[in-house]
Amino acid sequence: IYYSATRRTRTGALRSGIYSIGADGRNRRLLTADLRAADVAVSPLGDRIAFVAYRDNSTVLATMNVEGGDVRYLTRPDTAYQCFSPGWSPDGKSIVFASVFGPYSAIAVVDADGSNYRQLTSGARFDVDPQFSPDGKRIAFVSYYTGIPNVCTMATDGSDGVRLTDLK
């Protein structure tokens, strides 16, 4: 099992990190001792973890192997957006995430090697918590474009948006 939690360091500072633990509750291990990290998503093959790392007063999208090594940064801290809530495509080739810029948030996707960044939603809205559908053809997310959260879906290229709920 992989999860993120906050811990207190030896100096008393709070630091977020990614942990692994056996399903029986044994063998808890901090995987990101030198990183501030959160928002864990395990790849479909179970070999890599996508997560959000805090670097240079920014949040970036990163991956690592399930042992905590081979950290790869997919976005940079000098971009105009912050990264949250990663989710893998069923084939493991792409990662969808919330891209926060200023007071707004969009849904974006990037190839698992960090190439081919694409912002899928835009405008004065707040879109969060994206996840690929099991068949990989659509992305579900929560949109606050009316000021109230509603569940929406769209094709993986950002077209064919559909609001599934109608909360008032």
PDB file of C-alpha atoms in Angstrom:
ATOM      1  CA  ILE A   1       0.000   0.000   0.000  1.00  0.00           C
ATOM      2  CA  TYR A   2       1.313   3.470  -0.879  1.00  0.00           C
ATOM      3  CA  TYR A   3       0.112   6.661   0.788  1.00  0.00           C
ATOM      4  CA  SER A   4       1.200  10.162   1.741  1.00  0.00           C
ATOM      5  CA  ALA A   5       1.305  11.494   5.297  1.00  0.00           C
ATOM      6  CA  THR A   6       2.806  14.322   7.300  1.00  0.00           C
ATOM      7  CA  ARG A   7       5.611  13.597   9.744  1.00  0.00           C
ATOM      8  CA  ARG A   8       7.617  15.689  12.198  1.00  0.00           C
ATOM      9  CA  THR A   9      11.335  15.839  11.436  1.00  0.00           C
ATOM     10  CA  ARG A  10      14.120  15.798  14.040  1.00  0.00           C
ATOM     11  CA  THR A  11      14.132  19.603  13.978  1.00  0.00           C
ATOM     12  CA  GLY A  12      10.391  19.714  14.680  1.00  0.00           C
ATOM     13  CA  ALA A  13       9.369  20.809  11.189  1.00  0.00           C
ATOM     14  CA  LEU A  14       6.379  19.172   9.520  1.00  0.00           C
ATOM     15  CA  ARG A  15       7.226  17.379   6.299  1.00  0.00           C
ATOM     16  CA  SER A  16       4.960  15.442   3.926  1.00  0.00           C
ATOM     17  CA  GLY A  17       6.209  12.186   2.487  1.00  0.00           C
ATOM     18  CA  ILE A  18       5.257   9.042   0.629  1.00  0.00           C
ATOM     19  CA  TYR A  19       5.218   5.740   2.483  1.00  0.00           C
ATOM     20  CA  SER A  20       4.766   2.093   1.640  1.00  0.00           C
ATOM     21  CA  ILE A  21       3.300  -0.439   4.055  1.00  0.00           C
ATOM     22  CA  GLY A  22       2.322  -4.093   3.768  1.00  0.00           C
ATOM     23  CA  ALA A  23      -1.363  -4.962   3.635  1.00  0.00           C
ATOM     24  CA  ASP A  24      -0.927  -6.520   7.093  1.00  0.00           C
ATOM     25  CA  GLY A  25       0.222  -3.162   8.529  1.00  0.00           C
ATOM     26  CA  ARG A  26       3.864  -4.198   8.810  1.00  0.00           C
ATOM     27  CA  ASN A  27       7.041  -2.937   7.194  1.00  0.00           C
ATOM     28  CA  ARG A  28       6.116   0.750   7.007  1.00  0.00           C
ATOM     29  CA  ARG A  29       8.795   2.599   5.053  1.00  0.00           C
ATOM     30  CA  LEU A  30       9.303   6.258   4.128  1.00  0.00           C
ATOM     31  CA  LEU A  31      10.150   6.353   0.406  1.00  0.00           C
ATOM     32  CA  THR A  32      10.791  10.088   0.063  1.00  0.00           C
ATOM     33  CA  ALA A  33      13.086  10.940   2.975  1.00  0.00           C
ATOM     34  CA  ASP A  34      14.738  13.816   1.089  1.00  0.00           C
ATOM     35  CA  LEU A  35      11.608  15.091  -0.637  1.00  0.00           C
ATOM     36  CA  ARG A  36       8.438  16.816   0.432  1.00  0.00           C
ATOM     37  CA  ALA A  37       5.883  14.754  -1.470  1.00  0.00           C
ATOM     38  CA  ALA A  38       2.158  13.938  -1.548  1.00  0.00           C
ATOM     39  CA  ASP A  39      -0.704  12.847  -3.851  1.00  0.00           C
ATOM     40  CA  VAL A  40       0.284   9.250  -4.615  1.00  0.00           C
ATOM     41  CA  ALA A  41      -0.884   7.376  -7.734  1.00  0.00           C
ATOM     42  CA  VAL A  42       0.487   3.906  -8.552  1.00  0.00           C
ATOM     43  CA  SER A  43       0.982   3.022 -12.232  1.00  0.00           C
ATOM     44  CA  PRO A  44      -1.192   0.280 -13.767  1.00  0.00           C
ATOM     45  CA  LEU A  45       1.796  -2.094 -13.889  1.00  0.00           C
ATOM     46  CA  GLY A  46       2.612  -1.341 -10.260  1.00  0.00           C
ATOM     47  CA  ASP A  47       6.206  -0.397 -11.078  1.00  0.00           C
ATOM     48  CA  ARG A  48       6.133   3.413 -10.719  1.00  0.00           C
ATOM     49  CA  ILE A  49       4.458   5.997  -8.522  1.00  0.00           C
ATOM     50  CA  ALA A  50       3.317   9.417  -9.744  1.00  0.00           C
ATOM     51  CA  PHE A  51       3.273  12.081  -7.067  1.00  0.00           C
ATOM     52  CA  VAL A  52       3.485  15.789  -6.358  1.00  0.00           C
ATOM     53  CA  ALA A  53       6.822  17.074  -5.049  1.00  0.00           C
ATOM     54  CA  TYR A  54       7.316  20.467  -3.421  1.00  0.00           C
ATOM     55  CA  ARG A  55      10.334  22.243  -4.961  1.00  0.00           C
ATOM     56  CA  ASP A  56      11.389  25.876  -4.890  1.00  0.00           C
ATOM     57  CA  ASN A  57       8.029  27.104  -3.523  1.00  0.00           C
ATOM     58  CA  SER A  58       6.182  25.206  -6.232  1.00  0.00           C
ATOM     59  CA  THR A  59       4.550  21.845  -6.737  1.00  0.00           C
ATOM     60  CA  VAL A  60       5.786  19.686  -9.592  1.00  0.00           C
ATOM     61  CA  LEU A  61       4.697  16.366 -11.020  1.00  0.00           C
ATOM     62  CA  ALA A  62       7.202  13.548 -10.534  1.00  0.00           C
ATOM     63  CA  THR A  63       7.496   9.764 -10.719  1.00  0.00           C
ATOM     64  CA  MET A  64       9.697   7.226  -8.943  1.00  0.00           C
ATOM     65  CA  ASN A  65       9.993   3.489  -8.767  1.00  0.00           C
ATOM     66  CA  VAL A  66       8.060   1.715  -6.002  1.00  0.00           C
ATOM     67  CA  GLU A  67      11.212   1.408  -3.892  1.00  0.00           C
ATOM     68  CA  GLY A  68      11.605   5.214  -3.812  1.00  0.00           C
ATOM     69  CA  GLY A  69      14.441   5.519  -6.317  1.00  0.00           C
ATOM     70  CA  ASP A  70      14.830   6.777  -9.868  1.00  0.00           C
ATOM     71  CA  VAL A  71      12.940  10.038  -9.212  1.00  0.00           C
ATOM     72  CA  ARG A  72      12.023  11.804 -12.460  1.00  0.00           C
ATOM     73  CA  TYR A  73      10.535  15.305 -12.537  1.00  0.00           C
ATOM     74  CA  LEU A  74       7.943  15.676 -15.290  1.00  0.00           C
ATOM     75  CA  THR A  75       7.237  19.381 -14.799  1.00  0.00           C
ATOM     76  CA  ARG A  76       9.470  22.234 -13.635  1.00  0.00           C
ATOM     77  CA  PRO A  77       9.111  24.592 -10.660  1.00  0.00           C
ATOM     78  CA  ASP A  78       9.521  27.649 -12.910  1.00  0.00           C
ATOM     79  CA  THR A  79       6.284  27.025 -14.845  1.00  0.00           C
ATOM     80  CA  ALA A  80       3.226  29.199 -14.295  1.00  0.00           C
ATOM     81  CA  TYR A  81       1.189  26.356 -12.826  1.00  0.00           C
ATOM     82  CA  GLN A  82       1.161  24.108  -9.744  1.00  0.00           C
ATOM     83  CA  CYS A  83       0.439  20.360  -9.978  1.00  0.00           C
ATOM     84  CA  PHE A  84      -1.993  18.272  -7.900  1.00  0.00           C
ATOM     85  CA  SER A  85      -3.966  14.999  -8.016  1.00  0.00           C
ATOM     86  CA  PRO A  86      -2.132  12.826 -10.568  1.00  0.00           C
ATOM     87  CA  GLY A  87      -3.774   9.800 -12.150  1.00  0.00           C
ATOM     88  CA  TRP A  88      -2.332   7.256 -14.609  1.00  0.00           C
ATOM     89  CA  SER A  89      -3.875   6.252 -17.916  1.00  0.00           C
ATOM     90  CA  PRO A  90      -4.779   2.532 -18.008  1.00  0.00           C
ATOM     91  CA  ASP A  91      -1.897   1.843 -20.420  1.00  0.00           C
ATOM     92  CA  GLY A  92       0.584   3.702 -18.172  1.00  0.00           C
ATOM     93  CA  LYS A  93       1.665   6.036 -20.979  1.00  0.00           C
ATOM     94  CA  SER A  94       0.110   9.271 -19.651  1.00  0.00           C
ATOM     95  CA  ILE A  95      -0.577  11.039 -16.381  1.00  0.00           C
ATOM     96  CA  VAL A  96      -3.502  13.397 -15.916  1.00  0.00           C
ATOM     97  CA  PHE A  97      -3.421  16.038 -13.168  1.00  0.00           C
ATOM     98  CA  ALA A  98      -4.898  19.302 -11.933  1.00  0.00           C
ATOM     99  CA  SER A  99      -2.867  22.266 -13.148  1.00  0.00           C
ATOM    100  CA  VAL A 100      -3.467  25.257 -10.866  1.00  0.00           C
ATOM    101  CA  PHE A 101      -2.555  28.737 -12.098  1.00  0.00           C
ATOM    102  CA  GLY A 102      -3.530  31.852 -10.155  1.00  0.00           C
ATOM    103  CA  PRO A 103      -7.108  31.521  -8.909  1.00  0.00           C
ATOM    104  CA  TYR A 104      -8.007  28.930 -11.561  1.00  0.00           C
ATOM    105  CA  SER A 105      -7.351  25.264 -12.182  1.00  0.00           C
ATOM    106  CA  ALA A 106      -7.363  23.226 -15.373  1.00  0.00           C
ATOM    107  CA  ILE A 107      -7.045  19.566 -16.213  1.00  0.00           C
ATOM    108  CA  ALA A 108      -3.786  18.731 -17.973  1.00  0.00           C
ATOM    109  CA  VAL A 109      -2.078  15.577 -19.189  1.00  0.00           C
ATOM    110  CA  VAL A 110       1.554  14.751 -19.847  1.00  0.00           C
ATOM    111  CA  ASP A 111       3.270  11.672 -21.222  1.00  0.00           C
ATOM    112  CA  ALA A 112       4.808   9.492 -18.489  1.00  0.00           C
ATOM    113  CA  ASP A 113       8.301  10.586 -19.588  1.00  0.00           C
ATOM    114  CA  GLY A 114       7.423  14.282 -19.073  1.00  0.00           C
ATOM    115  CA  SER A 115       6.979  15.152 -22.739  1.00  0.00           C
ATOM    116  CA  ASN A 116       3.895  16.368 -24.576  1.00  0.00           C
ATOM    117  CA  TYR A 117       2.202  18.531 -21.887  1.00  0.00           C
ATOM    118  CA  ARG A 118      -1.383  19.362 -22.900  1.00  0.00           C
ATOM    119  CA  GLN A 119      -3.863  21.540 -21.011  1.00  0.00           C
ATOM    120  CA  LEU A 120      -7.329  20.089 -21.646  1.00  0.00           C
ATOM    121  CA  THR A 121      -9.643  22.591 -19.922  1.00  0.00           C
ATOM    122  CA  SER A 122      -9.304  26.345 -19.622  1.00  0.00           C
ATOM    123  CA  GLY A 123     -11.011  29.575 -18.713  1.00  0.00           C
ATOM    124  CA  ALA A 124     -12.118  31.184 -15.476  1.00  0.00           C
ATOM    125  CA  ARG A 125     -13.013  27.934 -13.752  1.00  0.00           C
ATOM    126  CA  PHE A 126     -11.682  25.478 -11.194  1.00  0.00           C
ATOM    127  CA  ASP A 127     -11.345  21.871 -12.431  1.00  0.00           C
ATOM    128  CA  VAL A 128      -9.805  19.264 -10.101  1.00  0.00           C
ATOM    129  CA  ASP A 129      -9.400  15.557  -9.238  1.00  0.00           C
ATOM    130  CA  PRO A 130      -9.034  14.062 -12.738  1.00  0.00           C
ATOM    131  CA  GLN A 131      -9.007  10.316 -13.378  1.00  0.00           C
ATOM    132  CA  PHE A 132      -8.951   8.283 -16.569  1.00  0.00           C
ATOM    133  CA  SER A 133     -11.869   5.953 -17.259  1.00  0.00           C
ATOM    134  CA  PRO A 134     -10.996   2.235 -17.083  1.00  0.00           C
ATOM    135  CA  ASP A 135     -10.949   1.996 -20.902  1.00  0.00           C
ATOM    136  CA  GLY A 136      -8.729   5.115 -21.177  1.00  0.00           C
ATOM    137  CA  LYS A 137     -11.088   6.892 -23.563  1.00  0.00           C
ATOM    138  CA  ARG A 138     -12.401   9.576 -21.187  1.00  0.00           C
ATOM    139  CA  ILE A 139     -11.299  11.617 -18.209  1.00  0.00           C
ATOM    140  CA  ALA A 140     -13.636  12.272 -15.285  1.00  0.00           C
ATOM    141  CA  PHE A 141     -13.079  15.332 -13.097  1.00  0.00           C
ATOM    142  CA  VAL A 142     -14.823  17.730 -10.744  1.00  0.00           C
ATOM    143  CA  SER A 143     -15.585  21.193 -12.115  1.00  0.00           C
ATOM    144  CA  TYR A 144     -16.594  24.246 -10.132  1.00  0.00           C
ATOM    145  CA  TYR A 145     -17.377  26.298 -13.251  1.00  0.00           C
ATOM    146  CA  THR A 146     -20.845  27.150 -11.867  1.00  0.00           C
ATOM    147  CA  GLY A 147     -19.372  27.760  -8.411  1.00  0.00           C
ATOM    148  CA  ILE A 148     -20.712  24.399  -7.198  1.00  0.00           C
ATOM    149  CA  PRO A 149     -18.835  21.115  -7.755  1.00  0.00           C
ATOM    150  CA  ASN A 150     -20.210  18.881 -10.476  1.00  0.00           C
ATOM    151  CA  VAL A 151     -18.788  15.702 -11.987  1.00  0.00           C
ATOM    152  CA  CYS A 152     -17.861  16.025 -15.645  1.00  0.00           C
ATOM    153  CA  THR A 153     -16.171  13.896 -18.283  1.00  0.00           C
ATOM    154  CA  MET A 154     -14.385  14.646 -21.524  1.00  0.00           C
ATOM    155  CA  ALA A 155     -12.503  12.799 -24.228  1.00  0.00           C
ATOM    156  CA  THR A 156      -8.770  12.450 -23.565  1.00  0.00           C
ATOM    157  CA  ASP A 157      -8.066  15.269 -26.042  1.00  0.00           C
ATOM    158  CA  GLY A 158     -10.298  17.673 -24.074  1.00  0.00           C
ATOM    159  CA  SER A 159     -13.214  17.561 -26.513  1.00  0.00           C
ATOM    160  CA  ASP A 160     -16.755  16.294 -25.942  1.00  0.00           C
ATOM    161  CA  GLY A 161     -17.196  17.647 -22.411  1.00  0.00           C
ATOM    162  CA  VAL A 162     -20.259  16.367 -20.562  1.00  0.00           C
ATOM    163  CA  ARG A 163     -21.553  17.389 -17.131  1.00  0.00           C
ATOM    164  CA  LEU A 164     -22.836  14.242 -15.392  1.00  0.00           C
ATOM    165  CA  THR A 165     -24.316  15.824 -12.272  1.00  0.00           C
ATOM    166  CA  ASP A 166     -26.460  18.919 -11.869  1.00  0.00           C
ATOM    167  CA  LEU A 167     -25.913  20.112  -8.317  1.00  0.00           C
ATOM    168  CA  LYS A 168     -27.459  23.480  -7.597  1.00  0.00           C
TER     169      LYS A 168
END
